[in-house]
PDB file of C-alpha atoms in Angstrom:
ATOM      1  CA  MET M   1     122.286-118.474  70.365  1.00 39.00           C
ATOM      2  CA  PRO M   2     120.798-117.507  66.994  1.00 46.00           C
ATOM      3  CA  ALA M   3     118.660-120.142  65.299  1.00 44.00           C
ATOM      4  CA  ALA M   4     121.086-120.280  62.372  1.00 44.00           C
ATOM      5  CA  GLN M   5     123.769-121.671  64.703  1.00 48.00           C
ATOM      6  CA  GLN M   6     121.643-124.019  66.776  1.00 50.00           C
ATOM      7  CA  LYS M   7     121.932-127.768  66.462  1.00 59.00           C
ATOM      8  CA  GLN M   8     118.211-128.265  67.046  1.00 86.00           C
ATOM      9  CA  PRO M   9     115.942-128.680  64.020  1.00 95.00           C
ATOM     10  CA  VAL M  10     114.883-125.764  61.884  1.00 97.00           C
ATOM     11  CA  VAL M  11     111.080-125.788  62.012  1.00 97.00           C
ATOM     12  CA  ILE M  12     109.027-124.745  58.980  1.00 97.00           C
ATOM     13  CA  ALA M  13     105.340-123.922  59.423  1.00 96.00           C
ATOM     14  CA  ALA M  14     103.148-124.528  56.383  1.00 93.00           C
ATOM     15  CA  SER M  15      99.517-124.771  55.406  1.00 86.00           C
ATOM     16  CA  ALA M  16      98.587-128.295  54.321  1.00 77.00           C
ATOM     17  CA  THR M  17      96.055-127.183  51.718  1.00 74.00           C
ATOM     18  CA  ILE M  18      98.098-125.731  48.859  1.00 88.00           C
ATOM     19  CA  PRO M  19      99.325-128.451  46.490  1.00 91.00           C
ATOM     20  CA  PRO M  20     101.423-128.423  44.335  1.00 94.00           C
ATOM     21  CA  TYR M  21     103.242-125.872  46.528  1.00 94.00           C
ATOM     22  CA  VAL M  22     102.902-127.870  49.747  1.00 94.00           C
ATOM     23  CA  ILE M  23     101.825-131.511  49.968  1.00 92.00           C
ATOM     24  CA  GLU M  24     101.495-132.680  53.573  1.00 93.00           C
ATOM     25  CA  LYS M  25     101.277-136.398  52.748  1.00 91.00           C
ATOM     26  CA  THR M  26     104.795-136.442  51.293  1.00 92.00           C
ATOM     27  CA  ASP M  27     106.323-133.417  53.075  1.00 91.00           C
ATOM     28  CA  SER M  28     107.061-132.014  49.635  1.00 92.00           C
ATOM     29  CA  GLY M  29     105.825-129.613  46.960  1.00 94.00           C
ATOM     30  CA  ILE M  30     107.343-126.805  44.896  1.00 95.00           C
ATOM     31  CA  GLN M  31     107.671-124.276  47.720  1.00 95.00           C
ATOM     32  CA  LEU M  32     108.816-126.743  50.367  1.00 96.00           C
ATOM     33  CA  ASP M  33     111.319-128.462  48.092  1.00 97.00           C
ATOM     34  CA  ILE M  34     112.936-125.162  47.099  1.00 97.00           C
ATOM     35  CA  ILE M  35     113.189-123.997  50.709  1.00 98.00           C
ATOM     36  CA  LYS M  36     114.681-127.307  51.812  1.00 97.00           C
ATOM     37  CA  ALA M  37     117.176-127.302  48.926  1.00 98.00           C
ATOM     38  CA  ALA M  38     118.346-123.761  49.757  1.00 98.00           C
ATOM     39  CA  LEU M  39     118.838-124.724  53.401  1.00 98.00           C
ATOM     40  CA  PHE M  40     120.622-127.980  52.484  1.00 97.00           C
ATOM     41  CA  GLU M  41     122.950-125.937  50.286  1.00 97.00           C
ATOM     42  CA  GLN M  42     123.991-124.006  53.390  1.00 97.00           C
ATOM     43  CA  GLY M  43     124.491-127.114  55.500  1.00 96.00           C
ATOM     44  CA  VAL M  44     121.145-126.946  57.308  1.00 96.00           C
ATOM     45  CA  ASN M  45     120.022-130.570  57.127  1.00 94.00           C
ATOM     46  CA  ASP M  46     117.870-131.060  60.223  1.00 96.00           C
ATOM     47  CA  ILE M  47     114.500-129.700  59.094  1.00 96.00           C
ATOM     48  CA  VAL M  48     111.039-130.376  60.501  1.00 96.00           C
ATOM     49  CA  VAL M  49     107.821-129.312  58.748  1.00 96.00           C
ATOM     50  CA  ILE M  50     104.660-128.804  60.793  1.00 96.00           C
ATOM     51  CA  TYR M  51     101.238-128.015  59.366  1.00 95.00           C
ATOM     52  CA  MET M  52      98.809-125.444  60.725  1.00 91.00           C
ATOM     53  CA  SER M  53      96.646-122.509  59.722  1.00 86.00           C
ATOM     54  CA  ASN M  54      98.396-119.379  58.491  1.00 81.00           C
ATOM     55  CA  LYS M  55      97.086-117.386  61.463  1.00 84.00           C
ATOM     56  CA  ARG M  56      98.439-119.878  64.009  1.00 91.00           C
ATOM     57  CA  ALA M  57     101.709-120.106  62.099  1.00 91.00           C
ATOM     58  CA  GLU M  58     102.165-116.341  62.342  1.00 90.00           C
ATOM     59  CA  GLN M  59     101.689-116.533  66.116  1.00 91.00           C
ATOM     60  CA  GLN M  60     104.177-119.417  66.365  1.00 93.00           C
ATOM     61  CA  LEU M  61     106.744-117.473  64.327  1.00 94.00           C
ATOM     62  CA  HIS M  62     106.473-114.461  66.640  1.00 90.00           C
ATOM     63  CA  SER M  63     106.758-116.632  69.741  1.00 92.00           C
ATOM     64  CA  GLY M  64     109.846-118.395  68.390  1.00 93.00           C
ATOM     65  CA  LYS M  65     108.252-121.850  68.235  1.00 94.00           C
ATOM     66  CA  VAL M  66     108.817-122.055  64.481  1.00 96.00           C
ATOM     67  CA  ASP M  67     111.713-120.636  62.467  1.00 97.00           C
ATOM     68  CA  ILE M  68     110.277-120.257  58.960  1.00 97.00           C
ATOM     69  CA  LEU M  69     106.797-119.405  57.723  1.00 95.00           C
ATOM     70  CA  LEU M  70     105.781-119.964  54.101  1.00 92.00           C
ATOM     71  CA  ASN M  71     102.848-117.581  53.670  1.00 84.00           C
ATOM     72  CA  TYR M  72     102.191-114.454  55.683  1.00 80.00           C
ATOM     73  CA  ALA M  73      98.940-112.535  55.329  1.00 68.00           C
ATOM     74  CA  GLY M  74      99.102-110.370  58.456  1.00 66.00           C
ATOM     75  CA  LYS M  75     100.965-107.163  59.176  1.00 68.00           C
ATOM     76  CA  ARG M  76     104.639-107.835  59.717  1.00 71.00           C
ATOM     77  CA  ASP M  77     106.522-106.314  62.619  1.00 77.00           C
ATOM     78  CA  ALA M  78     110.171-105.384  62.924  1.00 79.00           C
ATOM     79  CA  ASP M  79     111.096-108.890  64.089  1.00 87.00           C
ATOM     80  CA  THR M  80     109.891-110.583  60.885  1.00 92.00           C
ATOM     81  CA  TYR M  81     112.470-110.970  58.125  1.00 95.00           C
ATOM     82  CA  PRO M  82     111.308-111.862  54.589  1.00 95.00           C
ATOM     83  CA  SER M  83     113.713-113.699  52.313  1.00 97.00           C
ATOM     84  CA  GLN M  84     114.199-113.085  48.634  1.00 97.00           C
ATOM     85  CA  PRO M  85     111.194-114.449  46.698  1.00 97.00           C
ATOM     86  CA  VAL M  86     111.141-118.250  46.753  1.00 97.00           C
ATOM     87  CA  LEU M  87     108.829-118.183  43.703  1.00 96.00           C
ATOM     88  CA  SER M  88     105.818-116.281  42.432  1.00 94.00           C
ATOM     89  CA  TYR M  89     102.200-117.303  42.581  1.00 93.00           C
ATOM     90  CA  LYS M  90     100.220-116.491  39.437  1.00 95.00           C
ATOM     91  CA  ASN M  91      96.599-115.968  40.301  1.00 97.00           C
ATOM     92  CA  VAL M  92      94.199-116.078  37.376  1.00 98.00           C
ATOM     93  CA  ALA M  93      90.496-116.164  36.569  1.00 98.00           C
ATOM     94  CA  VAL M  94      89.308-119.364  34.863  1.00 98.00           C
ATOM     95  CA  SER M  95      86.100-119.795  32.868  1.00 98.00           C
ATOM     96  CA  LEU M  96      84.723-122.472  30.574  1.00 98.00           C
ATOM     97  CA  LYS M  97      85.743-121.915  26.963  1.00 98.00           C
ATOM     98  CA  LYS M  98      82.186-122.481  25.746  1.00 98.00           C
ATOM     99  CA  ARG M  99      81.001-119.475  27.758  1.00 98.00           C
ATOM    100  CA  ASP M 100      83.264-117.271  25.621  1.00 98.00           C
ATOM    101  CA  PHE M 101      83.712-114.668  28.327  1.00 98.00           C
ATOM    102  CA  ALA M 102      85.921-111.670  27.545  1.00 97.00           C
ATOM    103  CA  ILE M 103      87.703-111.137  30.868  1.00 98.00           C
ATOM    104  CA  GLU M 104      90.576-108.677  30.705  1.00 98.00           C
ATOM    105  CA  SER M 105      90.255-106.993  34.095  1.00 98.00           C
ATOM    106  CA  VAL M 106      88.522-107.363  37.461  1.00 98.00           C
ATOM    107  CA  ASN M 107      85.711-105.155  36.137  1.00 98.00           C
ATOM    108  CA  ASP M 108      84.857-107.877  33.622  1.00 98.00           C
ATOM    109  CA  LEU M 109      83.841-110.121  36.530  1.00 98.00           C
ATOM    110  CA  ASN M 110      80.879-107.823  37.206  1.00 98.00           C
ATOM    111  CA  ASN M 111      77.524-109.641  37.129  1.00 98.00           C
ATOM    112  CA  LYS M 112      79.233-113.055  37.147  1.00 98.00           C
ATOM    113  CA  SER M 113      79.189-115.678  39.892  1.00 98.00           C
ATOM    114  CA  VAL M 114      82.761-115.979  41.187  1.00 98.00           C
ATOM    115  CA  LEU M 115      84.324-118.583  43.482  1.00 98.00           C
ATOM    116  CA  GLY M 116      87.637-117.624  45.080  1.00 98.00           C
ATOM    117  CA  PHE M 117      90.159-119.335  47.338  1.00 94.00           C
ATOM    118  CA  GLN M 118      90.174-118.700  51.094  1.00 87.00           C
ATOM    119  CA  HIS M 119      91.178-115.118  51.938  1.00 87.00           C
ATOM    120  CA  ALA M 120      91.439-114.213  48.240  1.00 94.00           C
ATOM    121  CA  THR M 121      90.312-110.667  49.001  1.00 94.00           C
ATOM    122  CA  ALA M 122      93.330-110.279  51.336  1.00 88.00           C
ATOM    123  CA  TYR M 123      95.912-111.759  48.967  1.00 88.00           C
ATOM    124  CA  LEU M 124      94.732-110.274  45.652  1.00 94.00           C
ATOM    125  CA  PRO M 125      95.066-106.590  44.632  1.00 95.00           C
ATOM    126  CA  PRO M 126      92.650-104.155  46.369  1.00 96.00           C
ATOM    127  CA  SER M 127      90.670-103.748  43.140  1.00 97.00           C
ATOM    128  CA  PHE M 128      89.424-107.318  43.559  1.00 98.00           C
ATOM    129  CA  ALA M 129      88.114-106.802  47.106  1.00 97.00           C
ATOM    130  CA  LYS M 130      86.436-103.583  45.999  1.00 97.00           C
ATOM    131  CA  GLY M 131      84.884-105.278  42.957  1.00 97.00           C
ATOM    132  CA  VAL M 132      83.261-108.153  44.851  1.00 98.00           C
ATOM    133  CA  ALA M 133      80.127-106.094  45.495  1.00 97.00           C
ATOM    134  CA  GLN M 134      79.527-105.921  41.723  1.00 98.00           C
ATOM    135  CA  PHE M 135      79.712-109.689  41.175  1.00 98.00           C
ATOM    136  CA  ALA M 136      76.455-111.621  40.791  1.00 98.00           C
ATOM    137  CA  SER M 137      77.670-113.711  43.740  1.00 98.00           C
ATOM    138  CA  TYR M 138      80.956-114.325  45.505  1.00 98.00           C
ATOM    139  CA  GLU M 139      82.133-117.124  47.785  1.00 98.00           C
ATOM    140  CA  GLU M 140      85.469-118.421  49.029  1.00 97.00           C
ATOM    141  CA  VAL M 141      86.393-122.033  49.753  1.00 95.00           C
ATOM    142  CA  VAL M 142      89.218-123.764  51.621  1.00 88.00           C
ATOM    143  CA  ASN M 143      89.136-126.876  49.408  1.00 90.00           C
ATOM    144  CA  GLN M 144      90.432-125.729  46.044  1.00 93.00           C
ATOM    145  CA  ARG M 145      89.548-129.013  44.363  1.00 95.00           C
ATOM    146  CA  ALA M 146      85.946-127.889  44.913  1.00 96.00           C
ATOM    147  CA  GLN M 147      86.605-124.819  42.766  1.00 98.00           C
ATOM    148  CA  ILE M 148      87.344-127.002  39.736  1.00 98.00           C
ATOM    149  CA  ASP M 149      84.351-129.217  40.480  1.00 97.00           C
ATOM    150  CA  ARG M 150      81.917-126.320  40.690  1.00 98.00           C
ATOM    151  CA  LEU M 151      83.273-124.688  37.524  1.00 98.00           C
ATOM    152  CA  MET M 152      83.039-127.890  35.476  1.00 98.00           C
ATOM    153  CA  LYS M 153      79.494-128.525  36.726  1.00 97.00           C
ATOM    154  CA  GLU M 154      78.653-124.942  35.700  1.00 97.00           C
ATOM    155  CA  TRP M 155      77.569-124.008  39.203  1.00 98.00           C
ATOM    156  CA  VAL M 156      79.699-120.847  38.947  1.00 98.00           C
ATOM    157  CA  ASP M 157      80.806-118.685  36.038  1.00 98.00           C
ATOM    158  CA  VAL M 158      84.395-118.035  37.087  1.00 98.00           C
ATOM    159  CA  ILE M 159      86.900-119.371  39.599  1.00 98.00           C
ATOM    160  CA  VAL M 160      89.875-117.376  40.878  1.00 98.00           C
ATOM    161  CA  LEU M 161      92.982-119.262  41.976  1.00 97.00           C
ATOM    162  CA  ASP M 162      96.662-119.797  41.305  1.00 96.00           C
ATOM    163  CA  GLU M 163      97.362-121.215  37.847  1.00 96.00           C
ATOM    164  CA  ARG M 164      99.620-124.037  39.062  1.00 95.00           C
ATOM    165  CA  ILE M 165      96.987-125.064  41.618  1.00 95.00           C
ATOM    166  CA  PHE M 166      94.349-125.110  38.887  1.00 97.00           C
ATOM    167  CA  HIS M 167      96.454-127.395  36.679  1.00 96.00           C
ATOM    168  CA  TYR M 168      97.300-129.654  39.633  1.00 94.00           C
ATOM    169  CA  TYR M 169      93.647-130.424  40.321  1.00 95.00           C
ATOM    170  CA  ASN M 170      92.310-130.174  36.784  1.00 97.00           C
ATOM    171  CA  ILE M 171      94.704-132.706  35.257  1.00 94.00           C
ATOM    172  CA  ASN M 172      93.119-135.449  37.375  1.00 89.00           C
ATOM    173  CA  TYR M 173      89.537-134.226  37.118  1.00 94.00           C
ATOM    174  CA  SER M 174      87.580-136.895  35.266  1.00 93.00           C
ATOM    175  CA  HIS M 175      85.029-134.600  33.607  1.00 93.00           C
ATOM    176  CA  SER M 176      87.253-131.664  32.739  1.00 96.00           C
ATOM    177  CA  LEU M 177      86.053-129.273  30.035  1.00 97.00           C
ATOM    178  CA  PRO M 178      88.120-126.835  27.921  1.00 98.00           C
ATOM    179  CA  VAL M 179      88.781-123.563  29.725  1.00 98.00           C
ATOM    180  CA  ASN M 180      90.019-120.048  29.133  1.00 98.00           C
ATOM    181  CA  ILE M 181      92.618-118.754  31.573  1.00 98.00           C
ATOM    182  CA  HIS M 182      92.442-115.002  32.092  1.00 98.00           C
ATOM    183  CA  ALA M 183      95.663-113.461  33.444  1.00 98.00           C
ATOM    184  CA  ILE M 184      94.067-110.429  35.096  1.00 98.00           C
ATOM    185  CA  PHE M 185      96.256-110.310  38.217  1.00 98.00           C
ATOM    186  CA  PRO M 186      99.963-109.499  38.585  1.00 96.00           C
ATOM    187  CA  LYS M 187     102.350-112.240  39.652  1.00 94.00           C
ATOM    188  CA  ALA M 188     102.703-112.375  43.429  1.00 90.00           C
ATOM    189  CA  PRO M 189     106.272-112.964  44.675  1.00 93.00           C
ATOM    190  CA  ARG M 190     106.319-115.212  47.744  1.00 93.00           C
ATOM    191  CA  PRO M 191     109.271-114.963  50.114  1.00 96.00           C
ATOM    192  CA  ALA M 192     109.723-117.158  53.147  1.00 97.00           C
ATOM    193  CA  TYR M 193     109.465-115.396  56.511  1.00 96.00           C
ATOM    194  CA  PHE M 194     111.955-115.728  59.365  1.00 97.00           C
ATOM    195  CA  ASN M 195     112.226-114.501  62.948  1.00 95.00           C
ATOM    196  CA  ASN M 196     116.029-114.634  62.796  1.00 96.00           C
ATOM    197  CA  PRO M 197     117.984-112.444  60.364  1.00 96.00           C
ATOM    198  CA  LEU M 198     121.043-114.714  60.355  1.00 97.00           C
ATOM    199  CA  LEU M 199     119.000-117.717  59.237  1.00 97.00           C
ATOM    200  CA  GLN M 200     117.230-115.533  56.665  1.00 98.00           C
ATOM    201  CA  GLN M 201     120.554-114.353  55.232  1.00 98.00           C
ATOM    202  CA  LYS M 202     121.886-117.898  55.170  1.00 98.00           C
ATOM    203  CA  PHE M 203     118.752-119.036  53.335  1.00 98.00           C
ATOM    204  CA  ASP M 204     119.079-116.258  50.735  1.00 98.00           C
ATOM    205  CA  LYS M 205     122.649-117.358  49.999  1.00 98.00           C
ATOM    206  CA  GLY M 206     121.436-120.917  49.526  1.00 98.00           C
ATOM    207  CA  LEU M 207     118.636-119.727  47.235  1.00 98.00           C
ATOM    208  CA  VAL M 208     121.130-117.889  45.017  1.00 98.00           C
ATOM    209  CA  ALA M 209     123.353-120.970  44.936  1.00 98.00           C
ATOM    210  CA  ILE M 210     120.610-123.383  43.806  1.00 98.00           C
ATOM    211  CA  LYS M 211     119.522-120.933  41.116  1.00 98.00           C
ATOM    212  CA  GLN M 212     123.080-120.747  39.798  1.00 98.00           C
ATOM    213  CA  SER M 213     123.517-124.527  39.866  1.00 97.00           C
ATOM    214  CA  GLY M 214     120.261-125.209  37.979  1.00 97.00           C
ATOM    215  CA  LYS M 215     118.720-127.069  40.937  1.00 97.00           C
ATOM    216  CA  TYR M 216     116.036-124.389  41.341  1.00 97.00           C
ATOM    217  CA  GLN M 217     114.746-124.724  37.772  1.00 96.00           C
ATOM    218  CA  GLN M 218     114.912-128.497  38.064  1.00 95.00           C
ATOM    219  CA  LEU M 219     112.603-128.389  41.093  1.00 95.00           C
ATOM    220  CA  LEU M 220     110.134-126.194  39.226  1.00 91.00           C
ATOM    221  CA  ASN M 221     110.159-128.505  36.221  1.00 85.00           C
ATOM    222  CA  VAL M 222     109.753-131.684  38.276  1.00 73.00           C
ATOM    223  CA  ASN M 223     106.677-130.245  39.925  1.00 58.00           C
ATOM    224  CA  GLY M 224     105.280-129.132  36.560  1.00 51.00           C
ATOM    225  CA  HIS M 225     103.851-125.952  35.071  1.00 45.00           C
ATOM    226  CA  ALA M 226     106.936-123.847  35.683  1.00 40.00           C
ATOM    227  CA  LYS M 227     105.793-120.461  34.448  1.00 39.00           C
TER     228      LYS M 227
END
């Protein structure tokens, strides 16, 4: 029986390290709340969220142990069904205002120390991965709070991360300094990924419905920095 018709829970696999999109402690966040609302709209109320690495989540999706995957970095096969975009990530470069850097493209990161998020070279446009060799230094970190800390302490010149994630951590950073946000990357639409086309189609209908009702925008606004 297709997952969309089963009475057992719909299982969502998510990474626990991407607030405000996913917050494990409260089983909430922008991305999770939108996905849940779209499913609720279609009468899918029994939902379980489990947290694991993206790589393990991809394996679990293919084996049928989870029904929905939030972020997918690997190569999709014919049995993986992306939904309509749940939202878009907006990756940016951030530097301290006092440094007065003119950063209008990836090339302007040349000769600067850059700190990216984990697997940034896989998620960002190919020009970024190619440009890394020209940076003064380049590292990636799992803990994105550490990106803000190292920028504010002037241990790196530039950090690269999603704009909402930056604001989430920076607003509570006690020694925050004024910054410039450089929008040098295109927005990255993020669908949810399914192993069952019927559940995917049902989800898409729910997503359209919550957008029409205003619930979608409300969820973005509640979580802040809806851009």
